[in-house]
mmCIF file of C-alpha atoms in Angstrom:
data_model
loop_
_atom_site.group_PDB
_atom_site.id
_atom_site.type_symbol
_atom_site.label_atom_id
_atom_site.label_comp_id
_atom_site.label_asym_id
_atom_site.label_seq_id
_atom_site.Cartn_x
_atom_site.Cartn_y
_atom_site.Cartn_z
ATOM 1 C CA MET A 1 13.312 2.882 -15.808
ATOM 2 C CA THR A 2 14.487 -0.758 -15.782
ATOM 3 C CA LEU A 3 16.242 -0.096 -12.447
ATOM 4 C CA THR A 4 12.928 0.498 -10.676
ATOM 5 C CA ARG A 5 10.826 -2.213 -9.044
ATOM 6 C CA THR A 6 7.175 -1.448 -8.248
ATOM 7 C CA CYS A 7 6.843 -3.067 -4.833
ATOM 8 C CA HIS A 8 3.709 -2.480 -2.779
ATOM 9 C CA TRP A 9 0.783 -0.283 -1.804
ATOM 10 C CA CYS A 10 0.017 0.412 1.873
ATOM 11 C CA PHE A 11 -3.500 0.149 3.232
ATOM 12 C CA LYS A 12 -4.035 1.351 6.808
ATOM 13 C CA ILE A 13 -6.467 -1.104 8.344
ATOM 14 C CA GLY A 14 -8.510 -0.920 11.524
ATOM 15 C CA LYS A 15 -10.152 -4.327 11.279
ATOM 16 C CA ARG A 16 -7.129 -6.599 11.239
ATOM 17 C CA LYS A 17 -8.778 -10.001 11.701
ATOM 18 C CA GLU A 18 -11.428 -9.210 9.126
ATOM 19 C CA SER A 19 -8.830 -7.847 6.685
ATOM 20 C CA ILE A 20 -6.650 -10.943 6.960
ATOM 21 C CA TYR A 21 -9.697 -13.117 6.353
ATOM 22 C CA PHE A 22 -10.681 -11.030 3.324
ATOM 23 C CA TYR A 23 -7.310 -10.922 1.568
ATOM 24 C CA ARG A 24 -6.082 -14.384 2.528
ATOM 25 C CA ASP A 25 -9.224 -16.510 2.627
ATOM 26 C CA VAL A 26 -11.588 -14.691 0.275
ATOM 27 C CA LEU A 27 -9.179 -13.254 -2.330
ATOM 28 C CA LYS A 28 -6.799 -16.218 -1.889
ATOM 29 C CA MET A 29 -3.617 -14.190 -1.367
ATOM 30 C CA THR A 30 -0.615 -15.561 0.519
ATOM 31 C CA LEU A 31 0.734 -14.040 3.731
ATOM 32 C CA LEU A 32 4.361 -13.255 2.887
ATOM 33 C CA ARG A 33 5.609 -11.828 6.176
ATOM 34 C CA HIS A 34 4.456 -10.347 9.473
ATOM 35 C CA GLU A 35 6.365 -7.695 11.410
ATOM 36 C CA GLU A 36 5.812 -5.940 14.745
ATOM 37 C CA PHE A 37 7.154 -2.531 15.799
ATOM 38 C CA ASP A 38 7.294 -1.106 19.316
ATOM 39 C CA LYS A 39 7.113 2.548 18.277
ATOM 40 C CA GLY A 40 5.942 4.711 15.409
ATOM 41 C CA CYS A 41 8.098 4.774 12.282
ATOM 42 C CA GLU A 42 10.325 7.853 11.987
ATOM 43 C CA ALA A 43 9.418 7.959 8.282
ATOM 44 C CA THR A 44 5.700 7.615 9.168
ATOM 45 C CA CYS A 45 5.386 4.246 7.410
ATOM 46 C CA ASN A 46 2.446 3.591 9.748
ATOM 47 C CA GLY A 47 1.052 7.092 9.299
ATOM 48 C CA PRO A 48 1.307 9.954 11.806
ATOM 49 C CA TYR A 49 0.961 7.677 14.827
ATOM 50 C CA ASP A 50 3.463 7.237 17.631
ATOM 51 C CA ASN A 51 2.391 3.852 18.925
ATOM 52 C CA LEU A 52 2.805 0.120 18.566
ATOM 53 C CA TRP A 53 2.009 -1.105 15.084
ATOM 54 C CA SER A 54 2.298 -4.132 12.857
ATOM 55 C CA LYS A 55 2.175 -4.933 9.190
ATOM 56 C CA GLU A 56 1.303 -7.857 6.996
ATOM 57 C CA MET A 57 2.757 -8.183 3.525
ATOM 58 C CA ILE A 58 0.323 -10.168 1.425
ATOM 59 C CA GLY A 59 -0.080 -10.938 -2.280
ATOM 60 C CA TYR A 60 -0.186 -13.552 -5.014
ATOM 61 C CA GLY A 61 3.561 -14.117 -5.117
ATOM 62 C CA PRO A 62 6.864 -12.897 -3.679
ATOM 63 C CA GLU A 63 7.306 -9.132 -3.732
ATOM 64 C CA ASP A 64 9.805 -8.931 -6.583
ATOM 65 C CA GLY A 65 8.362 -5.679 -7.920
ATOM 66 C CA ILE A 66 8.385 -6.977 -11.488
ATOM 67 C CA ASN A 67 6.120 -10.018 -11.568
ATOM 68 C CA HIS A 68 4.298 -9.402 -8.312
ATOM 69 C CA PHE A 69 3.090 -6.230 -6.639
ATOM 70 C CA VAL A 70 1.813 -6.831 -3.102
ATOM 71 C CA LEU A 71 -0.076 -5.110 -0.302
ATOM 72 C CA GLU A 72 1.164 -3.856 3.037
ATOM 73 C CA LEU A 73 -1.637 -3.983 5.592
ATOM 74 C CA THR A 74 -0.615 -1.524 8.295
ATOM 75 C CA TYR A 75 -2.304 -1.878 11.666
ATOM 76 C CA ASN A 76 -1.938 0.734 14.412
ATOM 77 C CA TYR A 77 -2.765 -0.474 17.910
ATOM 78 C CA PRO A 78 -5.572 0.230 18.751
ATOM 79 C CA VAL A 79 -6.971 2.440 15.933
ATOM 80 C CA LYS A 80 -10.330 0.999 14.915
ATOM 81 C CA SER A 81 -11.060 2.875 11.702
ATOM 82 C CA TYR A 82 -9.900 5.517 9.250
ATOM 83 C CA THR A 83 -11.778 8.098 7.217
ATOM 84 C CA LEU A 84 -11.414 7.577 3.485
ATOM 85 C CA GLY A 85 -10.829 10.610 1.284
ATOM 86 C CA ASN A 86 -11.286 11.214 -2.431
ATOM 87 C CA ASP A 87 -7.737 10.139 -3.356
ATOM 88 C CA PHE A 88 -7.970 6.365 -3.723
ATOM 89 C CA ARG A 89 -10.244 4.940 -6.420
ATOM 90 C CA TYR A 90 -9.623 1.216 -6.555
ATOM 91 C CA LEU A 91 -7.149 -1.613 -6.762
ATOM 92 C CA GLU A 92 -7.371 -3.831 -9.850
ATOM 93 C CA ILE A 93 -6.746 -7.564 -9.548
ATOM 94 C CA GLU A 94 -6.681 -10.203 -12.241
ATOM 95 C CA SER A 95 -7.512 -13.473 -10.509
ATOM 96 C CA THR A 96 -10.019 -16.156 -11.389
ATOM 97 C CA LYS A 97 -9.533 -17.818 -8.002
ATOM 98 C CA ALA A 98 -10.275 -14.514 -6.242
ATOM 99 C CA ILE A 99 -13.575 -14.265 -8.100
ATOM 100 C CA ASP A 100 -14.350 -17.844 -7.093
ATOM 101 C CA GLY A 101 -13.412 -17.023 -3.501
ATOM 102 C CA VAL A 102 -15.681 -13.984 -3.352
ATOM 103 C CA LYS A 103 -18.623 -16.003 -4.611
ATOM 104 C CA THR A 104 -17.899 -19.139 -2.589
ATOM 105 C CA MET A 105 -17.389 -17.223 0.656
ATOM 106 C CA ASN A 106 -20.508 -15.097 0.000
ATOM 107 C CA TRP A 107 -18.627 -11.803 0.194
ATOM 108 C CA PRO A 108 -20.881 -8.929 -1.015
ATOM 109 C CA TYR A 109 -20.104 -7.911 -4.593
ATOM 110 C CA THR A 110 -21.563 -6.220 -7.645
ATOM 111 C CA GLU A 111 -20.916 -6.992 -11.291
ATOM 112 C CA SER A 112 -19.666 -4.257 -13.630
ATOM 113 C CA GLY A 113 -18.789 -5.418 -17.127
ATOM 114 C CA GLU A 114 -15.848 -7.825 -16.956
ATOM 115 C CA TYR A 115 -15.241 -6.994 -13.277
ATOM 116 C CA ILE A 116 -16.770 -7.901 -10.001
ATOM 117 C CA GLU A 117 -16.443 -5.078 -7.465
ATOM 118 C CA VAL A 118 -15.966 -5.621 -3.745
ATOM 119 C CA LYS A 119 -14.944 -3.533 -0.762
ATOM 120 C CA ASP A 120 -12.538 -4.745 1.862
ATOM 121 C CA PRO A 121 -13.477 -4.491 5.571
ATOM 122 C CA ASP A 122 -12.161 -0.907 5.782
ATOM 123 C CA GLY A 123 -14.018 0.246 2.667
ATOM 124 C CA TYR A 124 -11.249 0.177 0.037
ATOM 125 C CA MET A 125 -12.601 -0.691 -3.413
ATOM 126 C CA ILE A 126 -11.249 -3.751 -5.232
ATOM 127 C CA LYS A 127 -12.070 -4.573 -8.865
ATOM 128 C CA ILE A 128 -11.425 -8.144 -9.961
ATOM 129 C CA LYS A 129 -11.459 -9.714 -13.396
ATOM 130 C CA PRO A 130 -10.468 -13.212 -14.543
ATOM 131 C CA GLY A 131 -6.742 -13.833 -14.774
ATOM 132 C CA ASP A 132 -3.643 -15.498 -13.390
ATOM 133 C CA ASP A 133 -3.390 -13.958 -9.926
ATOM 134 C CA LYS A 134 -1.755 -10.529 -10.123
ATOM 135 C CA ILE A 135 -2.398 -7.067 -8.734
ATOM 136 C CA THR A 136 -2.296 -5.072 -11.953
ATOM 137 C CA LYS A 137 -3.399 -1.496 -11.283
ATOM 138 C CA CYS A 138 -3.720 1.078 -8.529
ATOM 139 C CA SER A 139 -6.159 3.828 -9.500
ATOM 140 C CA LEU A 140 -5.983 7.274 -7.887
ATOM 141 C CA ASN A 141 -7.752 10.603 -8.330
ATOM 142 C CA VAL A 142 -5.747 13.765 -9.075
ATOM 143 C CA SER A 143 -6.551 17.463 -9.223
ATOM 144 C CA ASN A 144 -4.506 18.300 -12.333
ATOM 145 C CA LEU A 145 -3.548 15.540 -14.751
ATOM 146 C CA ASN A 146 -0.802 17.464 -16.559
ATOM 147 C CA ASN A 147 0.961 18.240 -13.284
ATOM 148 C CA THR A 148 0.748 14.588 -12.290
ATOM 149 C CA ILE A 149 2.135 13.344 -15.612
ATOM 150 C CA HIS A 150 5.011 15.829 -15.429
ATOM 151 C CA TYR A 151 5.902 14.712 -11.920
ATOM 152 C CA TRP A 152 5.720 10.967 -12.475
ATOM 153 C CA CYS A 153 7.151 10.820 -15.997
ATOM 154 C CA ASP A 154 9.537 13.785 -16.264
ATOM 155 C CA ILE A 155 10.779 13.815 -12.676
ATOM 156 C CA LEU A 156 10.528 10.198 -11.512
ATOM 157 C CA GLY A 157 11.091 8.580 -14.905
ATOM 158 C CA ALA A 158 7.900 6.542 -15.273
ATOM 159 C CA LYS A 159 6.614 5.598 -18.733
ATOM 160 C CA LEU A 160 3.309 6.980 -20.001
ATOM 161 C CA TYR A 161 1.411 3.953 -21.298
ATOM 162 C CA ASP A 162 -1.906 5.583 -22.155
ATOM 163 C CA LYS A 163 -3.602 8.972 -21.928
ATOM 164 C CA THR A 164 -7.059 10.436 -22.454
ATOM 165 C CA ASP A 165 -8.402 13.885 -21.602
ATOM 166 C CA LYS A 166 -9.041 12.823 -18.024
ATOM 167 C CA THR A 167 -6.862 9.758 -17.373
ATOM 168 C CA ALA A 168 -3.277 8.603 -17.623
ATOM 169 C CA LEU A 169 -1.715 5.183 -17.133
ATOM 170 C CA VAL A 170 1.916 5.177 -16.013
ATOM 171 C CA GLY A 171 4.390 2.580 -14.812
ATOM 172 C CA PHE A 172 8.011 1.525 -14.558
ATOM 173 C CA GLY A 173 7.828 -1.662 -16.610
ATOM 174 C CA ASP A 174 5.506 -3.580 -18.885
ATOM 175 C CA THR A 175 4.904 -6.375 -16.369
ATOM 176 C CA HIS A 176 4.730 -4.080 -13.323
ATOM 177 C CA CYS A 177 1.589 -2.952 -11.561
ATOM 178 C CA LYS A 178 0.519 0.326 -13.178
ATOM 179 C CA LEU A 179 -0.737 3.569 -11.711
ATOM 180 C CA GLU A 180 -3.892 5.037 -13.226
ATOM 181 C CA PHE A 181 -4.609 8.704 -12.556
ATOM 182 C CA THR A 182 -8.033 10.282 -13.083
ATOM 183 C CA ASP A 183 -8.456 14.063 -13.133
ATOM 184 C CA ILE A 184 -11.461 15.066 -11.022
ATOM 185 C CA GLY A 185 -10.809 18.811 -11.343
ATOM 186 C CA GLU A 186 -10.996 19.519 -7.636
ATOM 187 C CA PRO A 187 -8.632 19.380 -4.657
ATOM 188 C CA ILE A 188 -7.645 16.004 -3.301
ATOM 189 C CA ASP A 189 -8.464 15.425 0.354
ATOM 190 C CA ARG A 190 -6.710 12.301 1.617
ATOM 191 C CA LYS A 191 -8.407 12.263 5.066
ATOM 192 C CA THR A 192 -6.852 9.690 7.443
ATOM 193 C CA GLY A 193 -7.149 6.579 5.273
ATOM 194 C CA PHE A 194 -4.485 7.609 2.756
ATOM 195 C CA GLY A 195 -2.003 5.062 1.442
ATOM 196 C CA ARG A 196 1.601 5.004 0.274
ATOM 197 C CA ILE A 197 3.276 3.340 -2.703
ATOM 198 C CA ALA A 198 6.781 1.883 -2.548
ATOM 199 C CA PHE A 199 9.422 1.366 -5.218
ATOM 200 C CA SER A 200 12.945 0.011 -4.948
ATOM 201 C CA ARG A 201 16.021 1.220 -6.812
ATOM 202 C CA PRO A 202 19.764 0.771 -6.310
ATOM 203 C CA LEU A 203 21.003 3.008 -3.502
ATOM 204 C CA GLU A 204 22.803 5.408 -5.846
ATOM 205 C CA GLU A 205 19.600 5.810 -7.862
ATOM 206 C CA VAL A 206 17.613 6.502 -4.694
ATOM 207 C CA LYS A 207 20.104 9.252 -3.877
ATOM 208 C CA LYS A 208 19.705 10.669 -7.390
ATOM 209 C CA VAL A 209 15.922 10.757 -6.989
ATOM 210 C CA SER A 210 16.337 12.678 -3.756
ATOM 211 C CA GLU A 211 18.737 15.132 -5.381
ATOM 212 C CA LYS A 212 16.452 15.675 -8.374
ATOM 213 C CA ILE A 213 13.457 16.372 -6.153
ATOM 214 C CA GLN A 214 15.478 18.909 -4.176
ATOM 215 C CA GLN A 215 16.794 20.578 -7.338
ATOM 216 C CA ASN A 216 13.219 21.044 -8.560
ATOM 217 C CA ASN A 217 12.033 22.342 -5.174
ATOM 218 C CA LEU A 218 9.493 19.544 -4.834
ATOM 219 C CA LYS A 219 8.165 18.003 -1.652
ATOM 220 C CA ILE A 220 10.269 15.595 0.396
ATOM 221 C CA LEU A 221 8.222 14.300 3.305
ATOM 222 C CA HIS A 222 11.190 12.497 4.886
ATOM 223 C CA SER A 223 14.756 12.953 3.687
ATOM 224 C CA LEU A 224 17.181 10.079 3.134
ATOM 225 C CA ARG A 225 17.434 7.920 6.227
ATOM 226 C CA ALA A 226 18.104 4.356 7.348
ATOM 227 C CA LEU A 227 15.094 2.414 8.633
ATOM 228 C CA GLY A 228 15.530 -0.819 10.537
ATOM 229 C CA THR A 229 13.188 -3.772 10.921
ATOM 230 C CA PRO A 230 13.696 -5.823 14.117
ATOM 231 C CA GLY A 231 15.884 -8.820 13.352
ATOM 232 C CA LYS A 232 16.063 -7.975 9.664
ATOM 233 C CA ALA A 233 17.793 -5.688 7.185
ATOM 234 C CA THR A 234 18.170 -1.930 7.518
ATOM 235 C CA CYS A 235 17.244 0.011 4.371
ATOM 236 C CA THR A 236 17.870 3.560 3.203
ATOM 237 C CA VAL A 237 14.671 5.302 2.083
ATOM 238 C CA VAL A 238 13.422 8.683 0.964
ATOM 239 C CA ILE A 239 9.724 9.573 1.189
ATOM 240 C CA LEU A 240 8.288 11.976 -1.389
ATOM 241 C CA GLN A 241 4.890 13.512 -2.039
ATOM 242 C CA ASP A 242 3.537 14.121 -5.525
ATOM 243 C CA PRO A 243 1.491 17.247 -6.416
ATOM 244 C CA ASP A 244 -1.618 15.812 -4.737
ATOM 245 C CA GLY A 245 0.178 14.514 -1.661
ATOM 246 C CA VAL A 246 0.466 10.871 -2.675
ATOM 247 C CA GLU A 247 3.218 9.429 -0.513
ATOM 248 C CA ILE A 248 5.988 7.694 -2.455
ATOM 249 C CA CYS A 249 8.721 5.616 -0.865
ATOM 250 C CA PHE A 250 11.931 4.895 -2.746
ATOM 251 C CA VAL A 251 13.947 2.248 -0.925
ATOM 252 C CA GLU A 252 17.384 0.882 -1.730
ATOM 253 C CA GLU A 253 17.222 -2.444 -3.562
ATOM 254 C CA GLU A 254 20.470 -3.805 -2.103
ATOM 255 C CA ASN A 255 19.009 -4.399 1.352
ATOM 256 C CA TYR A 256 15.325 -4.413 0.520
ATOM 257 C CA CYS A 257 15.829 -7.586 -1.533
ATOM 258 C CA LYS A 258 16.747 -9.243 1.798
ATOM 259 C CA LEU A 259 13.937 -7.647 3.768
ATOM 260 C CA ARG A 260 11.200 -8.701 1.333
ATOM 261 C CA GLU A 261 12.091 -12.402 1.455
ATOM 262 C CA VAL A 262 9.086 -14.609 2.184
ATOM 263 C CA ASP A 263 8.984 -15.690 5.835
ATOM 264 C CA PRO A 264 7.856 -19.334 6.192
ATOM 265 C CA ASN A 265 6.813 -18.546 9.774
ATOM 266 C CA ALA A 266 4.629 -15.553 8.872
ATOM 267 C CA GLU A 267 1.344 -17.283 9.726
ATOM 268 C CA GLU A 268 2.643 -18.403 13.119
ATOM 269 C CA LYS A 269 3.895 -14.903 13.944
ATOM 270 C CA LEU A 270 0.579 -13.370 12.883
ATOM 271 C CA ASN A 271 -1.412 -15.800 15.037
ATOM 272 C CA GLU A 272 0.753 -14.973 18.047
ATOM 273 C CA SER A 273 0.165 -11.288 17.447
ATOM 274 C CA LEU A 274 -3.585 -11.740 17.127
ATOM 275 C CA GLU A 275 -3.727 -13.707 20.370
ATOM 276 C CA ALA A 276 -1.749 -11.021 22.218
ATOM 277 C CA ASP A 277 -3.697 -8.065 20.796
ATOM 278 C CA LYS A 278 -5.716 -6.414 23.572
ATOM 279 C CA SER A 279 -6.884 -3.495 21.425
ATOM 280 C CA ASP A 280 -10.537 -4.497 21.696
ATOM 281 C CA GLU A 281 -10.388 -4.382 25.487
ATOM 282 C CA TRP A 282 -8.673 -0.966 25.386
ATOM 283 C CA TYR A 283 -11.270 0.334 22.936
ATOM 284 C CA ASP A 284 -14.154 -0.884 25.087
ATOM 285 C CA ARG A 285 -12.687 0.777 28.199
ATOM 286 C CA LYS A 286 -12.225 4.052 26.320
ATOM 287 C CA ARG A 287 -15.760 3.884 24.902
ATOM 288 C CA ASP A 288 -17.206 3.250 28.351
ATOM 289 C CA GLY A 289 -15.288 6.193 29.812
ATOM 290 C CA LYS A 290 -13.001 4.077 31.954
ATOM 291 C CA GLU A 291 -9.827 5.305 30.298
ATOM 292 C CA GLN A 292 -8.885 8.788 29.213
ATOM 293 C CA ALA A 293 -8.182 9.377 25.493
#
């Protein structure tokens, strides 16, 4: 379990400018890196889309997977929106400055006990309570809690931190972001707005995960393969799906530790991308019937 780093959760976003404003300026996260891709990912990192796409890695600190869990904001040119399913519940953040940012920037929120609750521009729920700037929990719905616990704890090696009749809290380390699963007793429909969670392990451990999944006849969405990032490191990954279809990426730590380094030019690269993005013009032409779908 100590070999695993809990790295990031992917949100597919359709409102890129608004999302950057929300996470960076309202929630006070830091843009860690920006990357552009000229074709769809062969491991569907950007979802089932064969097009140009980009991603922003953003969070309260470097993506070390132990002290800081971050977000990957995945933007497909020129997809404007996604349909949210019943899989994702909320992301939990502990950040006093995020609460201050929500209130100062007049972002709509409601109060619920110790939390304030907000939705990002694409509708993903965020719960925030006072604290020292960490993403602490990712909460998901499941159809059968016992099956989920068996998969994550017995197969993947996560620790069970807490359990009730309907919920379970699991993770790979005491300081890592945790996963909370809630049994809703009905099938999970991920729609098009589904996410993906990423972990890193040494390459040999990634291979062992793949072998164990195969031995137990469980779902591998994408078998072991090398994925490159333009101008950066190439990493070996395997993409799994848990009993409810949650996508899980295990990536080799040896090269991912290079890939996740904070880019001091991330803001500049993002601004260049925003200036060059003609998605709005394409969308308007399509809406007005001037371009075929």
